[in-house]
Amino acid sequence: MEDAYARSATEVLELFSVDPAKGLIHSQVVEHARIYGRNVLPQESSTPFLKLVLKQFDDLLVKILIAAAFISFFLALVNGDTGLTAFLEPSVILMILAANAAVGVITETNAEKAIEELQAYQADVATVLRNGCFSILPATELVPGDVVEVNVGCKVPADMRMIELLSDQLRVDQAILTGESCSVEKEVDSTLAVNAVYQDKTNILFSGTVVVAGRARAVVIGVGSNTAMGSIRDSMLRTEDEVTPLKKKLDEFGTFLAKVIAGICVLVWLVNIGHFHDPSHGGFFRGAIHYFKIAVALAVAAIPEGLPAVVTTCLALGTKRMARLNAIVRSLPSVETLGCTTVICSDKTGTLTTNMMSVSKICVFHSLHPAPVSIEYGVSGTTYAPEGVIFDNAGTQLELPAQLPCLLHMAMCSALCNESTLQYNPDKGDYEKIGESTEVALRVLAEKVGLPGFDSMPSALHMLSKHDRASYCNHHWENQFKRVFVLDFSRDRKMMSVLCTRKQSAVMFSKGSPESIMSRCTSILCNEDGSIIPLTSEIRAELVARFNSFAGKETLRCLALALKWMPMGQQMLAFEDEKDLTLIGLVGMLDPPREEVQDAMLSCMNAGIRVIVVTGDNKTTAESLCRKIGAFDHLEDFVGYSYTASEFEELPALQKTVALQRLALFTRVEPSHKRMLVEALQNQNEVVAMTGDGVNDAPALKKADIGIAMGSGTAVAKSASDMVLADDNFATIVAAIAEGRAIYNNTKQFIRYMISSNIGEVVCIFVAAVLGIPDTLVPVQLLWVNLVTDGLPATAIGFNKQDSDVMKSKPRKVNEAVVSGWLFFRYLVIGAYVGLATVAGFIWWFVYSESGPKLPYIELMNFDTCHTRETSYPCNVFDDRHPSTVSMTVLVVVEMFNALNNLSENQSLLVIPPWSNLWLVGSIILTMLLHMLILYVQPLSILFSVTPLSWSDWKVVLYLSFPVIIIDELLKFFSRKQRGMRFNFRFWRADLLPRRELRDK
C-alpha cells in the first residue's frame, strides 16, 4: 500500500477490513497470506558453478591460446611425436589458463553476499493482535492488516502505519534506511507532503528500524519484498556489475592484439608457401604443416600468456599495501578503478561525521556585575568516549570544570535527568549507546566535567579501566541522589523532569527545548559564585540571542537545563511543578565532523576529484556541516550547488545536466535517489566512488564504479561494496586513491614490458621466416621465455614506488587507452630491436663465431637445400643447439635490460636507479640463475634444446643486449620533451588501435 502515509488511520484499517480492538481473524490471515505472500525477503538463486567457470574463458586471447594448444597437440599426433617435449607446450598453456580461471571463480563466488546480509535486519518476533488476543509470533507470519504493538528496543518487523500512540511520543532510529543522524518522532496524523520521501512519512514505521522511545500500535501495510527494505533488495538485484576501466582497456587491447597476431600468422604462412616443396620437409603437405607449426609458435610468442596472472598478482600486491592503510579490498579490479575516480559521493552520517551526537558548546550566565554577561565554553571530543576537555572562549582548558557552579549542576542534571546508558564494548573496543543519542551526549558531557573536591580528579579518572570510566561520574551522581519520580517527555511540554532526593533535600532537574524551559524559568544560576538571581528580560534577551546563534548559524541541536528545589518529603511530580525554575544553562550538540575530513577532502580536490556530500538530513544542517568541514570554503554560498532530492527531480532535463556538473550537496535523499545520482553521473562519463555505511547505501554502493563501505557500517553495506575502510577514516580514501593510481602506472609498465618483449619474439620468428634461415627458437624455448623470464620481472615491476606527484594530477580519463599511440610506437621500436638482436645472435654463431662453422650468409639462407647439393660442411650443422641457445640467451638478457627500462615510463635510469626496486633486481638475478640452470644442467638442457655457452658467447650476448637501454633512454627523452606525445602517425587506423572509445553505458 504505497499511499498509506497520505490516508487516515481509519481508512487504512477499513482497507484491510480489520478491527483495531480485535485484529485479524484466522480466515483473514489465511486470505491475506495468499494474496500478499510471506514476510520474508526471497533468496536469489546463485550463478551455477559451471557458468562461472565458462565465463572465465570468454576472452579472445584466451580462446586463441586454447586453439593454439589444441593445434599443437594435434600436430604432434600427426607427426607421430612422442615424449614430454611433444606435449609440453599445450599442457603448460592449459595449466596457466586453468589457474587464471580458478582465481576468477574464487573472486566472483565470494562477491555476492549483500542480499543475504539483509536478512539480519529483519525482526525475529512481533507482538500481534489476532482474534482479540495479543500473542508473540514469528515476524515471518505477519500479513498486511495485522495490528502490531511496538515499544522501546523493538525492531520493526514490517512496514506499518501508525494507528495509536500508547505513550507521550514514539521515536524511531531509521538511520540504516535514511541516514538521518537523529532519531525521528512518529505520529498518527496523515501526511500531506507531495512527492514524499521516507523522511516525510512520519506516520510509517519501516521494517528493520528500531524504536528508541515510546510505545504504539500500528497496522501492517507491507511485507517481504513490498517493504522499504525489500525495495533495497530489488534495487541491488537490478544492478549489474560494471566492468572496470582497466578490464575494458585490456579487452580492447587484446582484441587489437588478436587481429595483429592473426594477420602476422597468416602472413608468415603465406610468405613460406614457396618452401612447402622443399625436400627437407618430405612433401608439400608436411611442409605446409611445418610452417603452420611456426605460425602457431608465433601466436604463442605474441600472446602474453602470463598477462592475466601478472595483472592479478599486481592487484593483489596492491591490496596488501592498502590493507596496511586500513583499506580492505573485496574486489581486486576495484584497486585499479580507484586511480581514475573523478567523483566521490560521500554519505554524511557516519562517513564525514562520527554518527555520535556530541555536546560541542555550552552557554551559562557568568555574573550580573559590572553588566549582565553570559559566557560560552567549547567541548572537545567527537565520539561517545569520555575523552575530551572543556575550554573557554580564549581556547584555554579548564583544569577543574566541576569547581564552577553552573558546569557542576549541568553535570548533575545531565546524569540524573536521563534514560540512556553508556557502556564500553570490549569485543569492539569502543563505547556504545543504549537509548537516545542526545541523552548519551549529555552522559558523556557529565564525564568530561568530572567530579568536584578532588585535586587529582582529572588524572585519577584516566587511571580507571575503560569499562569503569564509561559512566564513572554518572554513577557517582546516581549514588549521591535517589531518583524518586519521573515526568516523561511529552510533545506538548517538550521537556522532561525528574525528582531526586539527597540527604535532607529534594531537587527537581529538568531538560527540554530552550523555548519550553526558559518560559518556565524565573531565576538563573550564576557561574561566578553560584548565586541565584532573577531572570530579567535583559538576561533573557542575551540568552535568546545565544540560542539563536547556536541553532541558526551553527545549526546545533540545543537543550536547556534547569533545576528547582522542592519541599522535603515530596514523592511525586505534577505538570504544575514545572514552573518557577532556575536556569542552569544551554547546551548545543551536533553529530560532529571527523577531524581528518577537511584535509582529506582538500587532497581529493587537488587531485581533480570532486566530492558530493549525500545525506538524508535536512538541507540547513548539511550545509552547516559542509561549512564546518572547510572543504567548501571556495563557495560563497550553496545556491546552485546544493539541492534536496525533490528540488533536483523537479528540474528540467537540461538544468539537471548543468546541476550535476556543479552539485556539491544532495540532501533529503532516500536509497533510490542515491542510485539515481550514481547512474546520472556515470552517464556523464564520470567514474563514481560511493561511500556509505547503512543499509540504505547498499544499492548505490553496488551500482557505483567503486563502492566504499565503512568498517563500522552494516554488513549489507560491506557486502555490497568493493572496498571497506577499517578505520572509518575518510582520509584513508585519499591514500587508497593514490595507491590505485600507482598500481595503474605499474600495470602500464609491466604491460609495456611484456608486450615489447613479445613483439620482439614475433619479430624474431617473422624475420627468420622472411630471410629463409632456420628456426631461431623452438616452441618450448619460446614458452620458457614467456613463462619464466617474462613473468618474474613483470611481477616485480608491480613493486615500483609511486611517483611523488601522483595526487597532484587529474584523474586519467576512462576512455584513455592503456596503450597510447606514442607508447605503441615505443613498443614497436623496442620490440623490433629485441627481435633483430635475437636473430643477429643466431646469424652471428653461424657466420662469425670461432666455435661455429663460419658459413657464408647465402649458405644459411639456403639451408633447406643442403641435402640436395654438395657442400663443404655437414648438413647436420643446422641441427646444432648452439645458435638457438645464443638466440634464446640474447632474448633473455635483452628482456632483463628492458625490465630496468620499465622502472618508470618516462624517467631516466639516472633519476630512478635500479636499486629503487630491489624486488626487480632480485627477480632479474633469479631469472638469470634459472636460465643458467637450464643451460648447464644436463637433463634440463636436453629438454629445452640448449647447450652451455662459452665466455666469448656471453660477451656477444651482452654486446647485442645492452643497446636496448640506450634506445629507450632516447625515447624517454622525447617523451619528457612532450614531442613524442604529439607525434602523429600516418599509418594509424582507429579500428586496429582503439584510443578514444566511449565507455560502455
Coordinates of C-alpha atoms in Angstrom, one line a residue, residues 60 67 135 193 242 273 306 336 356 365 400 410 424 560 628 709 751 754 795-796 805 846 857 865:
L60 CA 39.5 -13.6 -27.3
A67 CA 43.1 -23.1 -30.1
S135 CA 0.4 -13.1 21.2
A193 CA 3.7 16.1 1.7
E242 CA 30.3 -2.8 -14.0
I273 CA 54.4 -21.2 -49.5
G306 CA 51.1 -14.6 -18.2
E336 CA 42.8 0.0 -10.3
M356 CA 27.8 10.0 17.6
F365 CA 25.3 33.1 32.8
L400 CA 38.8 21.6 37.1
M410 CA 24.8 20.8 34.5
Y424 CA 32.2 0.0 26.8
A560 CA 18.2 23.9 28.1
K628 CA 32.4 23.3 9.4
A709 CA 31.9 0.9 3.0
I751 CA 52.1 -4.5 -19.8
M754 CA 55.5 -7.9 -21.6
T795 CA 55.5 -9.2 -11.4
A796 CA 58.4 -7.3 -9.7
D805 CA 53.3 13.9 -7.5
F846 CA 76.8 -19.4 -38.0
Y857 CA 75.4 -15.9 -45.3
T865 CA 68.5 -27.4 -49.9

